[in-house]
mmCIF file of C-alpha atoms in Angstrom:
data_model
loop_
_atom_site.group_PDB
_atom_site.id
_atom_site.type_symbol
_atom_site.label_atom_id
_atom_site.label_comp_id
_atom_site.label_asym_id
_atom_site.label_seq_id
_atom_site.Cartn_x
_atom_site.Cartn_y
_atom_site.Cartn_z
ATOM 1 C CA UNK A 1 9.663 6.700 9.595
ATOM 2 C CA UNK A 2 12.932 7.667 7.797
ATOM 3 C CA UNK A 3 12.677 10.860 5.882
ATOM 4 C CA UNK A 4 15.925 10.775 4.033
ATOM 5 C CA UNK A 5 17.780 7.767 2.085
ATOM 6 C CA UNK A 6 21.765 7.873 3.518
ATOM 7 C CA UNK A 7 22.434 7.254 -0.600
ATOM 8 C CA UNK A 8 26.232 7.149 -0.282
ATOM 9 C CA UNK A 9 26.516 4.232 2.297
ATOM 10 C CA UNK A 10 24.209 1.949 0.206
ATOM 11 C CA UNK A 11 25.542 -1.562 0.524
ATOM 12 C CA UNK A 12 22.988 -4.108 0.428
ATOM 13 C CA UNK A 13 19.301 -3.527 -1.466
ATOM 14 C CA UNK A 14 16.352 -6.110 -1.178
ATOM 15 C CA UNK A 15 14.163 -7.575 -3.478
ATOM 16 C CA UNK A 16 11.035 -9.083 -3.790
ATOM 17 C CA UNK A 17 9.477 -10.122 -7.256
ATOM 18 C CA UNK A 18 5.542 -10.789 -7.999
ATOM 19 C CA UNK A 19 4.877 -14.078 -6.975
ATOM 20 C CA UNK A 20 5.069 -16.777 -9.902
ATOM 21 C CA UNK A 21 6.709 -14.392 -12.203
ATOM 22 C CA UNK A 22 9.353 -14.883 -14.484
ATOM 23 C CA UNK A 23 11.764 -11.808 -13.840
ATOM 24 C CA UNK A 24 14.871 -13.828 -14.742
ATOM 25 C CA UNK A 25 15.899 -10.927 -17.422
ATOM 26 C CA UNK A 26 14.808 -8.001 -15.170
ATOM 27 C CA UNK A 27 16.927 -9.336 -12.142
ATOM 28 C CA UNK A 28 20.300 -9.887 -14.008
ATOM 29 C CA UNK A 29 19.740 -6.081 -15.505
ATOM 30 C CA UNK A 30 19.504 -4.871 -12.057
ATOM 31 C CA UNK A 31 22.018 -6.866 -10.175
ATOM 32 C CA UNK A 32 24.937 -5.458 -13.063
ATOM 33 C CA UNK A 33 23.016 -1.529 -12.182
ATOM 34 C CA UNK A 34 23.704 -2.246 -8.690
ATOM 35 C CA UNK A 35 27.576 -3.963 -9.010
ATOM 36 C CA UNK A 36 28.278 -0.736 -10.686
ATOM 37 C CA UNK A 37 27.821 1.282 -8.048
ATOM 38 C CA UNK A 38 29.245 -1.827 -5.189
ATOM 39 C CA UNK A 39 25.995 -2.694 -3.844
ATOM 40 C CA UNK A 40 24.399 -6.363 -3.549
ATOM 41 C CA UNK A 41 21.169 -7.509 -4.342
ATOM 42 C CA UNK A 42 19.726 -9.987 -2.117
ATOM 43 C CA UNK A 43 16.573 -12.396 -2.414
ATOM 44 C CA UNK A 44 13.915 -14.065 -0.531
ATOM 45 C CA UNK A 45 14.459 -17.826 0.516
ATOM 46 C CA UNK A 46 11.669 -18.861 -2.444
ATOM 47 C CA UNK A 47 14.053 -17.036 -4.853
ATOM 48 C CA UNK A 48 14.638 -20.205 -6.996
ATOM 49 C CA UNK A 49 18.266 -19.299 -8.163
ATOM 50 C CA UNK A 50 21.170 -20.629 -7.411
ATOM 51 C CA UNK A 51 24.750 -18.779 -5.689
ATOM 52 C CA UNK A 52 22.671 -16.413 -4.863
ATOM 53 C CA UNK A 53 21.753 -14.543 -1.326
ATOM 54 C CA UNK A 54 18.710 -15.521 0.596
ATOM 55 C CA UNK A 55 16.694 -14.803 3.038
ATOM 56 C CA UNK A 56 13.510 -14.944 4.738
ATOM 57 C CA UNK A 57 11.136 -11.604 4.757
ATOM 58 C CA UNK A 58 11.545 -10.668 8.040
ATOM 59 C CA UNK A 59 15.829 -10.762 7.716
ATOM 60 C CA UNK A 60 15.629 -9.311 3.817
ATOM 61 C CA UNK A 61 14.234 -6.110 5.582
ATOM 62 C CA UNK A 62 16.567 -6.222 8.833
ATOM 63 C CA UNK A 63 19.568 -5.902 6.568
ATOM 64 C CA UNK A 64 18.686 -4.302 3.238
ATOM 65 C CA UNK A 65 19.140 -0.561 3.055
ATOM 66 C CA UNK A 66 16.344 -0.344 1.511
ATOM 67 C CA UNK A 67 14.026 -2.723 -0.646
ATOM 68 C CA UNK A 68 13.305 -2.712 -4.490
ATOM 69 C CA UNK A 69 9.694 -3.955 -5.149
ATOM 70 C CA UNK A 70 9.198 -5.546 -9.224
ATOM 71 C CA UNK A 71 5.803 -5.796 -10.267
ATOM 72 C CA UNK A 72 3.009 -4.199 -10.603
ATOM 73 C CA UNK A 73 0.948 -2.291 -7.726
ATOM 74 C CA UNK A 74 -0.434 -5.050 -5.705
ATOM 75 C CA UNK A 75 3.686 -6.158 -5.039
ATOM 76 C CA UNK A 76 4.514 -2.701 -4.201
ATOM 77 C CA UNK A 77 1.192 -2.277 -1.317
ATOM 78 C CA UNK A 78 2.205 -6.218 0.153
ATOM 79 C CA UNK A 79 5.753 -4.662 0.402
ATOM 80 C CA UNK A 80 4.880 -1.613 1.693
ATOM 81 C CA UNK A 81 2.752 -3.138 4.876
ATOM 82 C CA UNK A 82 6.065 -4.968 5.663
ATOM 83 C CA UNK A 83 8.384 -1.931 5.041
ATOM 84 C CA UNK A 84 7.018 0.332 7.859
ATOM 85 C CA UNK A 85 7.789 -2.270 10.486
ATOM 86 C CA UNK A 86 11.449 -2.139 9.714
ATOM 87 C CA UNK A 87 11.986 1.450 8.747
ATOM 88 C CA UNK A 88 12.582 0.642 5.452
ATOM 89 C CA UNK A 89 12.246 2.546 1.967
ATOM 90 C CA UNK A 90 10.774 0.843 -0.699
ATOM 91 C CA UNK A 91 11.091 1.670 -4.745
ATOM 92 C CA UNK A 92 8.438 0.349 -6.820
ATOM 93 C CA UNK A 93 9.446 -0.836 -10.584
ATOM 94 C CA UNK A 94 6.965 -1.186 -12.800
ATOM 95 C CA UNK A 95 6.414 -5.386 -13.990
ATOM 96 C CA UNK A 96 2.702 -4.753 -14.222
ATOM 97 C CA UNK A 97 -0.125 -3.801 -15.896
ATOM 98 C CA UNK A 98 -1.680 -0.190 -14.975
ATOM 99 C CA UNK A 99 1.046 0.564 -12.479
ATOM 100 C CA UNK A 100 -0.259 3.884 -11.214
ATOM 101 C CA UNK A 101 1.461 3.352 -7.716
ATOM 102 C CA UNK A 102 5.263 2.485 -9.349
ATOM 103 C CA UNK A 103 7.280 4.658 -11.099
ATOM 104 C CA UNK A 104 9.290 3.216 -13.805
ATOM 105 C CA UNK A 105 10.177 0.405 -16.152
ATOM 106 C CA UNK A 106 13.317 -1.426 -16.461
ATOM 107 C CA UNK A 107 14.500 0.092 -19.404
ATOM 108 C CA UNK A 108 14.350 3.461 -17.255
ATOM 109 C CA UNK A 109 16.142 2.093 -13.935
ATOM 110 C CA UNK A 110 20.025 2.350 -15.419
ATOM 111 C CA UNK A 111 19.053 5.872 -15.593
ATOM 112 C CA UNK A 112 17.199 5.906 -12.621
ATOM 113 C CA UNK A 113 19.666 4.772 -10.372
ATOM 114 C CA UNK A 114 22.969 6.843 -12.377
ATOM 115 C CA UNK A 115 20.543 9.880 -10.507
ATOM 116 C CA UNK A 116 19.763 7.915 -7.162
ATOM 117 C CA UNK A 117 23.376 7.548 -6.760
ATOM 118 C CA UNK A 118 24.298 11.524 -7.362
ATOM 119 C CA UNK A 119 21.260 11.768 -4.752
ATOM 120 C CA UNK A 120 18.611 13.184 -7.480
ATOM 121 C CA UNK A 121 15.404 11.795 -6.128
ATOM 122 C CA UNK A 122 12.772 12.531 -3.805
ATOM 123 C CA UNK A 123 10.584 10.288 -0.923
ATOM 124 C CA UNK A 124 7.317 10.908 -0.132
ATOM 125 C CA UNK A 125 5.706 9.315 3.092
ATOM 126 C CA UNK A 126 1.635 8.378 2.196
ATOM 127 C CA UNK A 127 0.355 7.661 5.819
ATOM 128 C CA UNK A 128 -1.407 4.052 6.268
ATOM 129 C CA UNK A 129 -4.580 2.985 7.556
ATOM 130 C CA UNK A 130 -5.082 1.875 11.512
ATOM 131 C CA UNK A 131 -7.229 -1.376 11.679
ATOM 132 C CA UNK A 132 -8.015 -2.340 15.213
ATOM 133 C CA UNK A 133 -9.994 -5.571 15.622
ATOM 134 C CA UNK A 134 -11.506 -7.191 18.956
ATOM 135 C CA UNK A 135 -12.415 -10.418 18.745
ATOM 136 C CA UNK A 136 -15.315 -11.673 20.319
ATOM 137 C CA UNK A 137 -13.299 -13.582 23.101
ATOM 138 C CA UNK A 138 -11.700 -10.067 23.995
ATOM 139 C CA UNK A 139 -8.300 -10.561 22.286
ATOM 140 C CA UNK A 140 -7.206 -7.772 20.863
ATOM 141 C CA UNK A 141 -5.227 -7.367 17.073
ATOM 142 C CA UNK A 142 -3.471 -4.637 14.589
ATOM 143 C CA UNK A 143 -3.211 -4.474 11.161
ATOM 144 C CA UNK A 144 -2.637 -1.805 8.723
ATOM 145 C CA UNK A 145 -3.944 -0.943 4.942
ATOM 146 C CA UNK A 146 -1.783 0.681 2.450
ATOM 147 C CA UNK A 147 -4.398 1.109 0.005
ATOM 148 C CA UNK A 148 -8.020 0.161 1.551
ATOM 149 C CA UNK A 149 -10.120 -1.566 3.683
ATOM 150 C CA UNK A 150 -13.483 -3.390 1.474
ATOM 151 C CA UNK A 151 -16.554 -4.420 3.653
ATOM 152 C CA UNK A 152 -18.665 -6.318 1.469
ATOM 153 C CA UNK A 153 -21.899 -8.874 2.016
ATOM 154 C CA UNK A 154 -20.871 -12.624 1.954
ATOM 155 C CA UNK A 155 -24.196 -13.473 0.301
ATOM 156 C CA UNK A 156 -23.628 -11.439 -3.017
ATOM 157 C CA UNK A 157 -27.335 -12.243 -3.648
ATOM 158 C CA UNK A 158 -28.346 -9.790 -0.431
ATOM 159 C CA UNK A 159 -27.651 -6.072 0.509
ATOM 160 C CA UNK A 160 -25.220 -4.958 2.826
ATOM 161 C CA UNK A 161 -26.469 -2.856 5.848
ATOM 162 C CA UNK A 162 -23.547 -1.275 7.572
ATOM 163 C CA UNK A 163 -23.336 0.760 10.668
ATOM 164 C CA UNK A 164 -20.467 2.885 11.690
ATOM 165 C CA UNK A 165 -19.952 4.858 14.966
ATOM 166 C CA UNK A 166 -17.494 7.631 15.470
ATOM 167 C CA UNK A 167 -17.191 8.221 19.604
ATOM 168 C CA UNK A 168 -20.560 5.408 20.356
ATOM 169 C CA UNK A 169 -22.725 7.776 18.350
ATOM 170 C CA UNK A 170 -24.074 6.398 15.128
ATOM 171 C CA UNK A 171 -21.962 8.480 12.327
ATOM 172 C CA UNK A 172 -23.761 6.825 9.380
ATOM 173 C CA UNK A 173 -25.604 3.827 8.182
ATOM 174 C CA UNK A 174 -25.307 2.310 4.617
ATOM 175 C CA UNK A 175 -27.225 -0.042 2.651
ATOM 176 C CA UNK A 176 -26.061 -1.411 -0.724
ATOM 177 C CA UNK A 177 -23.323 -3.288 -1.983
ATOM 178 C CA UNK A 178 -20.727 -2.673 0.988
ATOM 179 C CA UNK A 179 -18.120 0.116 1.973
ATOM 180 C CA UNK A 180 -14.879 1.859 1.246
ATOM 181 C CA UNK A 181 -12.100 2.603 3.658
ATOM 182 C CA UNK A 182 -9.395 4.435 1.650
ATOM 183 C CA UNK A 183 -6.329 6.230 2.097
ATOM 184 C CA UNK A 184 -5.064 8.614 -0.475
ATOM 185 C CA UNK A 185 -2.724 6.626 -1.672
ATOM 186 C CA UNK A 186 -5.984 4.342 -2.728
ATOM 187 C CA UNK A 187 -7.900 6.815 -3.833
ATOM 188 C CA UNK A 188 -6.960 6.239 -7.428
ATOM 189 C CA UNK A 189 -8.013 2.365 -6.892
ATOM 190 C CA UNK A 190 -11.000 0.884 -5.935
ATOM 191 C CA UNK A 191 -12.240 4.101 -4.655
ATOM 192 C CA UNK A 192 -12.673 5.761 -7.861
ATOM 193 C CA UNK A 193 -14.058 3.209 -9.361
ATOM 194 C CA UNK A 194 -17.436 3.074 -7.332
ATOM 195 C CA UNK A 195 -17.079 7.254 -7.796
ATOM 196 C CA UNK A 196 -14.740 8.239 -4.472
ATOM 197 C CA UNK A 197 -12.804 11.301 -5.051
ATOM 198 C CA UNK A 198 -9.273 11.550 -5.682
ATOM 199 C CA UNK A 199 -6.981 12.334 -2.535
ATOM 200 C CA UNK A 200 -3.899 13.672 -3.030
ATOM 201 C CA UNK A 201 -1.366 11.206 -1.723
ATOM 202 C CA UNK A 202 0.377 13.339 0.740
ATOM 203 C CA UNK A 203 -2.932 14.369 2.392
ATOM 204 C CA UNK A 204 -3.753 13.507 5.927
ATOM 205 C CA UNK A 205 -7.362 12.134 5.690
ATOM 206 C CA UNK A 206 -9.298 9.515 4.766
ATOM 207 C CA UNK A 207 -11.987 8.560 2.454
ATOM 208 C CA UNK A 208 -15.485 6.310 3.339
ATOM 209 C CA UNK A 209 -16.903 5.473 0.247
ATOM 210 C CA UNK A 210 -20.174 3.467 -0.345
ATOM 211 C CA UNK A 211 -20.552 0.588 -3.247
ATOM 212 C CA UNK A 212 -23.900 0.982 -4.947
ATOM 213 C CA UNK A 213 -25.503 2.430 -2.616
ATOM 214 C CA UNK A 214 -29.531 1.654 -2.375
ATOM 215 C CA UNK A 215 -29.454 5.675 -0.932
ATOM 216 C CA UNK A 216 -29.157 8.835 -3.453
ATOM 217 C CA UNK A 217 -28.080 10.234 -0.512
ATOM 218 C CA UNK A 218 -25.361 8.551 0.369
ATOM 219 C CA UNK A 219 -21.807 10.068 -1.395
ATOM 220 C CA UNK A 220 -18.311 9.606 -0.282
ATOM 221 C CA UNK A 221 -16.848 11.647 2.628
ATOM 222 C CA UNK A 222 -13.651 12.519 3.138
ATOM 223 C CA UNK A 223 -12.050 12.483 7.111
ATOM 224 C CA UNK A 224 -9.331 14.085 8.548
ATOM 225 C CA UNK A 225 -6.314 12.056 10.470
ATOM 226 C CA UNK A 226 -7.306 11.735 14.062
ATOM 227 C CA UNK A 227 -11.173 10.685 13.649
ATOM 228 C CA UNK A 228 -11.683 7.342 14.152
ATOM 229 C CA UNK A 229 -14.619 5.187 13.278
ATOM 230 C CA UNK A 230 -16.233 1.814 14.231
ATOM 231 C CA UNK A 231 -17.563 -0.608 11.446
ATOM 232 C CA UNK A 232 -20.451 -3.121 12.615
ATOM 233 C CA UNK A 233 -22.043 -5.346 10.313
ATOM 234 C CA UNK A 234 -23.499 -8.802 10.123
ATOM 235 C CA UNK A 235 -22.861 -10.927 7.630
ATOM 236 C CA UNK A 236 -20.042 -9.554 5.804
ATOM 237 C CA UNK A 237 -16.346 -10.025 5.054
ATOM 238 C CA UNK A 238 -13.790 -7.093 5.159
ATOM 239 C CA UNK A 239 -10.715 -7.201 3.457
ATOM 240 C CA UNK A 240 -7.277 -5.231 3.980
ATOM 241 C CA UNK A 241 -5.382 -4.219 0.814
ATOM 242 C CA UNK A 242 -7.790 -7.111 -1.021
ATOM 243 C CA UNK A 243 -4.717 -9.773 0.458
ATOM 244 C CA UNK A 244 -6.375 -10.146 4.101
ATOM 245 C CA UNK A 245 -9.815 -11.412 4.485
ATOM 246 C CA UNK A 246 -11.869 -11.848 7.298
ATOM 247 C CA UNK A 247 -15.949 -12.487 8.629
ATOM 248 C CA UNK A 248 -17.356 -9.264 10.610
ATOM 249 C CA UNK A 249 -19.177 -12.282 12.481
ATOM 250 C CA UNK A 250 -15.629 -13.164 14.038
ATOM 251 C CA UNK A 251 -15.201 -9.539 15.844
ATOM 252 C CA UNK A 252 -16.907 -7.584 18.484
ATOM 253 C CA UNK A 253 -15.534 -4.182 16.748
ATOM 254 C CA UNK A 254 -13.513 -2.998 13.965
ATOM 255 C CA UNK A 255 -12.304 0.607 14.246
ATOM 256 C CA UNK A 256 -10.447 2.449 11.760
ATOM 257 C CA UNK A 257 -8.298 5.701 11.193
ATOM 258 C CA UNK A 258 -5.704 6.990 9.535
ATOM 259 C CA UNK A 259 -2.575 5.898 11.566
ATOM 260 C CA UNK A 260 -0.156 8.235 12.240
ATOM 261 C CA UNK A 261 2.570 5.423 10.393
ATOM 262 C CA UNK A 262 3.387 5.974 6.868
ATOM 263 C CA UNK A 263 5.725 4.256 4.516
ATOM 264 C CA UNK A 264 9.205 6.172 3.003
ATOM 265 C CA UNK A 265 8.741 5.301 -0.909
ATOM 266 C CA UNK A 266 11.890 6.243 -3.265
ATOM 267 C CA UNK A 267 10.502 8.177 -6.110
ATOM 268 C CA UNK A 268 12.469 9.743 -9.691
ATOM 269 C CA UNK A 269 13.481 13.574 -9.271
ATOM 270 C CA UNK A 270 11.000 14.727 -11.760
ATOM 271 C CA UNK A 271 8.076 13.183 -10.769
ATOM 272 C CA UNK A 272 4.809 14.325 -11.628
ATOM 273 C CA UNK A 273 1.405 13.355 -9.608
ATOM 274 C CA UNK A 274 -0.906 15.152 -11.529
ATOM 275 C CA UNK A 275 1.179 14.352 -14.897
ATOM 276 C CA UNK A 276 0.559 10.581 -14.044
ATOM 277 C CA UNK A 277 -3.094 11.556 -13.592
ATOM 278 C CA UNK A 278 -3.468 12.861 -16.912
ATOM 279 C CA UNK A 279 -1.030 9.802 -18.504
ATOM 280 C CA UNK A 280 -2.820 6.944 -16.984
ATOM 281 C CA UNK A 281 -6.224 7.877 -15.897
ATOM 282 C CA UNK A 282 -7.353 10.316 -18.556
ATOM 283 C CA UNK A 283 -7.809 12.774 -15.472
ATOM 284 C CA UNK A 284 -9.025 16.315 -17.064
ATOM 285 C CA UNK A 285 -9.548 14.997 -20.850
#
């Protein structure tokens, strides 16, 4: 994965919008930003606008330098699975509502990109989660999680019981509402809500993290990268990034790791982490 953004031979930038939103505004704000600086915006094939550049997802991020995602956080983690595939950086502006993954507003991104431009900014590279699946006829699949991977019961009514294996030994067993698979990156979603700890992005582990648990003895445990774990249980559905969802029923085995893939995001100069902590999660008031 590309470390560093080659900010002076920009020429072409890719978009993609929150699906069914109405960004006409936004877009026309950010296609001047970029004619300023002799760079072209281009759109997905769905883009309903006129004289304008489109293309379908796989050839928006074969020829964009880099892709611009608008919207809140759930745009930003479907463009970021994508992204890694092609090598490409992706800058999250905030359409949203809690935003904690973007970084800015549209009232901030003339600024924002006046700095990207002068090559004031930073990238950080959050590593991904490795799902492998095998289904029961032996075929074999790969997917990866920005954010998490949610086992859950498919009978709400019933408890979960959930078995997972690190090297064919039994690692841990959990019964109660279903699990957490989360990177640090989704630490701050999901996660925290059922009481996982906060990860700091960069870190290379991952965190299991049970959902009302029927055990006082069961907390969250944080992994490092290189353990890898398998995930058997009957009954349930497990869902990637909460946009893939599947039956356990349909698999022989799920294992899962932190991959050693990670996404290039742009970020502002000056951002802050642990200031975004405090500003949007209360953390340490």
């Amino acid at each position: 994965m590309q470390n560093k953004i080659d900010y002076k031979n920009i020429k072409k930038v890719g978009l993609v919008v929150r699906f069914n939103s109405n960004f006409d505004e936004e877009i026309s704000t950010l296609e001047n930003i970029l004619k300023k600086y002799n760079v072209e915006l281009l759109f997905l094939k769905n883009f309903k606008k006129p004289n304008l550049s489109h293309y379908d997802i796989d050839d928006l991020f074969k020829i964009s330098d880099f892709i611009i995602s608008l919207g809140g956080d759930g745009t930003l983690i479907s463009v970021c699975r994508k992204a890694w595939e092609y090598d490409r950086a992706v800058l999250g502006i905030h359409a949203g509502h809690l935003g904690f993954l973007t970084d800015f507003k549209m009232d901030q991104a003339e600024d924002f990109f006046q700095s990207f431009f002068c090559g004031h900014f930073k990238t950080e590279n959050p590593f991904l989660l490795s799902v492998h699946l095998k289904q029961k006829n032996g075929q074999k699949m790969k997917d990866y999680a920005f954010n998490d991977i949610i086992i859950k019961r498919e009978d709400q009514t019933s408890m979960a019981y959930i078995e997972v294996y690190h090297q064919d030994k039994k690692f841990n067993e959990y019964f109660g509402d279903g699990l957490i698979v989360s990177t640090p990156a989704g630490s701050t979603a999901y996660n925290l809500s059922a009481n996982g700890p906060i990860v700091y992005t960069l870190a290379q582990a991952f965190i299991l993290t049970p959902i009302c648990s029927h055990s006082l003895t069961q907390r969250p445990i944080v992994l490092p990268k290189g353990f890898e774990l398998e995930i058997r249980a009957k009954g349930c559905m497990f869902s990637i990034d909460g946009q893939k969802n599947y039956k356990m029923d349909d698999f022989k085995s799920i294992k899962v790791g932190l991959s050693h893939k990670s996404v290039t995001l742009i970020r502002p100069e000056n951002r802050d982490y642990f200031q975004i902590l405090k500003e949007k999660l209360n953390w340490g008031s």
